[in-house]
Amino acid sequence: MSCPTPPQAFGRPQVVVYLAKSNSRFPKRELRLCEAYAHAFRWDISLIVVDDEADLKSPERRPMLQAALQRLLDRRAGAILVPSRATISAIDGEFNEFASCVEKASGFIQVATRR
């Protein structure tokens, strides 16, 4: 399986792990999945974001998701790694709009899949 490589300045590619907290539970399983995925591709995790508002607001209205995007804009990471597309949005149009913003920042969204 070929996987896109995040832009890198020095060393290993940097990614931001973005997780949605639901039912006031820390998403341990999703974090482990993303960590294992990043490790398998030799990506370094530069930031882990756990968002309490992911289920309540659209992507552009979530400060924690915007912080993940800012990391790409600042060139401190090249990708946002999520456990599923629904972590960004279950609505295709919202997901695609946010993915477009990520691409304009020269990055991409990667869904961690089980290997």
mmCIF file of C-alpha atoms in Angstrom:
data_model
loop_
_atom_site.group_PDB
_atom_site.id
_atom_site.type_symbol
_atom_site.label_atom_id
_atom_site.label_comp_id
_atom_site.label_asym_id
_atom_site.label_seq_id
_atom_site.Cartn_x
_atom_site.Cartn_y
_atom_site.Cartn_z
ATOM 1 C CA MET A 1 0.000 0.000 0.000
ATOM 2 C CA SER A 2 1.372 3.360 -0.982
ATOM 3 C CA CYS A 3 0.794 6.203 1.429
ATOM 4 C CA PRO A 4 1.442 9.905 0.888
ATOM 5 C CA THR A 5 4.389 11.342 2.732
ATOM 6 C CA PRO A 6 3.910 14.578 4.678
ATOM 7 C CA PRO A 7 6.217 17.469 3.810
ATOM 8 C CA GLN A 8 9.251 17.581 6.043
ATOM 9 C CA ALA A 9 11.896 20.132 6.802
ATOM 10 C CA PHE A 10 14.370 17.956 8.679
ATOM 11 C CA GLY A 11 14.254 14.364 9.818
ATOM 12 C CA ARG A 12 11.093 12.328 9.903
ATOM 13 C CA PRO A 13 7.709 13.600 8.687
ATOM 14 C CA GLN A 14 5.631 15.349 11.355
ATOM 15 C CA VAL A 15 1.900 14.755 11.820
ATOM 16 C CA VAL A 16 -0.830 16.075 14.095
ATOM 17 C CA VAL A 17 -3.134 13.477 15.634
ATOM 18 C CA TYR A 18 -6.668 14.867 15.929
ATOM 19 C CA LEU A 19 -9.107 12.969 18.150
ATOM 20 C CA ALA A 20 -12.710 13.611 19.140
ATOM 21 C CA LYS A 21 -13.643 13.106 22.767
ATOM 22 C CA SER A 22 -17.143 11.717 23.166
ATOM 23 C CA ASN A 23 -19.211 10.912 26.225
ATOM 24 C CA SER A 24 -16.501 12.541 28.383
ATOM 25 C CA ARG A 25 -14.248 9.530 27.719
ATOM 26 C CA PHE A 26 -10.659 9.942 26.602
ATOM 27 C CA PRO A 27 -10.336 8.205 23.184
ATOM 28 C CA LYS A 28 -7.588 5.735 24.218
ATOM 29 C CA ARG A 29 -8.313 3.159 21.518
ATOM 30 C CA GLU A 30 -8.319 5.800 18.773
ATOM 31 C CA LEU A 31 -5.072 7.291 20.088
ATOM 32 C CA ARG A 32 -3.383 3.872 20.077
ATOM 33 C CA LEU A 33 -4.595 3.265 16.516
ATOM 34 C CA CYS A 34 -3.157 6.596 15.334
ATOM 35 C CA GLU A 35 0.116 6.098 17.209
ATOM 36 C CA ALA A 36 0.573 2.631 15.699
ATOM 37 C CA TYR A 37 -0.220 3.965 12.216
ATOM 38 C CA ALA A 38 2.265 6.827 12.555
ATOM 39 C CA HIS A 39 4.902 4.445 13.867
ATOM 40 C CA ALA A 40 4.351 2.018 10.958
ATOM 41 C CA PHE A 41 5.095 4.795 8.462
ATOM 42 C CA ARG A 42 7.914 6.306 10.537
ATOM 43 C CA TRP A 43 6.055 9.534 11.127
ATOM 44 C CA ASP A 44 6.673 11.598 14.253
ATOM 45 C CA ILE A 45 3.656 12.950 16.089
ATOM 46 C CA SER A 46 4.290 16.636 16.694
ATOM 47 C CA LEU A 47 0.982 17.318 18.464
ATOM 48 C CA ILE A 48 -1.976 15.358 19.828
ATOM 49 C CA VAL A 49 -5.255 17.273 19.878
ATOM 50 C CA VAL A 50 -8.263 15.943 21.795
ATOM 51 C CA ASP A 51 -11.371 17.951 20.975
ATOM 52 C CA ASP A 52 -14.330 18.101 23.380
ATOM 53 C CA GLU A 53 -16.486 19.989 20.865
ATOM 54 C CA ALA A 54 -16.140 17.766 17.810
ATOM 55 C CA ASP A 55 -19.718 16.488 18.027
ATOM 56 C CA LEU A 56 -21.188 19.936 18.649
ATOM 57 C CA LYS A 57 -19.698 22.189 15.982
ATOM 58 C CA SER A 58 -18.821 22.183 12.300
ATOM 59 C CA PRO A 59 -15.099 21.899 11.452
ATOM 60 C CA GLU A 60 -14.553 25.613 10.822
ATOM 61 C CA ARG A 61 -16.029 26.454 14.249
ATOM 62 C CA ARG A 62 -13.782 24.130 16.280
ATOM 63 C CA PRO A 63 -10.784 25.938 17.799
ATOM 64 C CA MET A 64 -8.944 22.669 18.456
ATOM 65 C CA LEU A 65 -9.278 21.555 14.829
ATOM 66 C CA GLN A 66 -8.185 24.995 13.672
ATOM 67 C CA ALA A 67 -5.120 24.652 15.942
ATOM 68 C CA ALA A 68 -4.257 21.404 14.138
ATOM 69 C CA LEU A 69 -4.625 23.182 10.795
ATOM 70 C CA GLN A 70 -2.455 26.057 12.038
ATOM 71 C CA ARG A 71 0.332 23.571 12.725
ATOM 72 C CA LEU A 72 0.286 22.753 8.977
ATOM 73 C CA LEU A 73 0.123 26.413 7.999
ATOM 74 C CA ASP A 74 3.179 27.058 10.204
ATOM 75 C CA ARG A 75 4.977 24.161 8.449
ATOM 76 C CA ARG A 76 5.470 22.351 11.763
ATOM 77 C CA ALA A 77 3.573 19.325 10.416
ATOM 78 C CA GLY A 78 2.553 17.992 7.046
ATOM 79 C CA ALA A 79 -0.576 15.997 7.813
ATOM 80 C CA ILE A 80 -3.487 15.560 10.176
ATOM 81 C CA LEU A 81 -3.948 11.940 11.229
ATOM 82 C CA VAL A 82 -7.449 10.899 12.330
ATOM 83 C CA PRO A 83 -8.983 7.555 13.327
ATOM 84 C CA SER A 84 -11.887 8.058 10.874
ATOM 85 C CA ARG A 85 -13.270 10.623 8.417
ATOM 86 C CA ALA A 86 -16.164 11.194 10.816
ATOM 87 C CA THR A 87 -13.680 12.640 13.318
ATOM 88 C CA ILE A 88 -13.557 15.687 11.039
ATOM 89 C CA SER A 89 -17.194 15.446 9.916
ATOM 90 C CA ALA A 90 -19.740 12.786 9.067
ATOM 91 C CA ILE A 91 -21.050 15.167 6.400
ATOM 92 C CA ASP A 92 -19.111 14.741 3.139
ATOM 93 C CA GLY A 93 -19.365 18.422 2.178
ATOM 94 C CA GLU A 94 -17.929 19.573 5.520
ATOM 95 C CA PHE A 95 -15.150 16.998 5.387
ATOM 96 C CA ASN A 96 -14.259 17.936 1.805
ATOM 97 C CA GLU A 97 -14.256 21.659 2.612
ATOM 98 C CA PHE A 98 -11.872 21.144 5.529
ATOM 99 C CA ALA A 99 -9.706 18.781 3.452
ATOM 100 C CA SER A 100 -9.437 21.534 0.847
ATOM 101 C CA CYS A 101 -8.147 23.943 3.521
ATOM 102 C CA VAL A 102 -5.596 21.337 4.574
ATOM 103 C CA GLU A 103 -4.458 20.879 0.971
ATOM 104 C CA LYS A 104 -4.095 24.661 0.552
ATOM 105 C CA ALA A 105 -1.752 24.485 3.549
ATOM 106 C CA SER A 106 0.316 21.916 1.551
ATOM 107 C CA GLY A 107 -0.822 19.081 3.776
ATOM 108 C CA PHE A 108 -3.289 16.218 3.780
ATOM 109 C CA ILE A 109 -5.661 14.333 6.066
ATOM 110 C CA GLN A 110 -4.798 10.683 6.619
ATOM 111 C CA VAL A 111 -7.230 8.179 8.109
ATOM 112 C CA ALA A 112 -5.443 5.634 10.290
ATOM 113 C CA THR A 113 -6.458 2.167 9.216
ATOM 114 C CA ARG A 114 -5.636 -1.080 10.933
ATOM 115 C CA ARG A 115 -2.594 -2.764 9.461
#
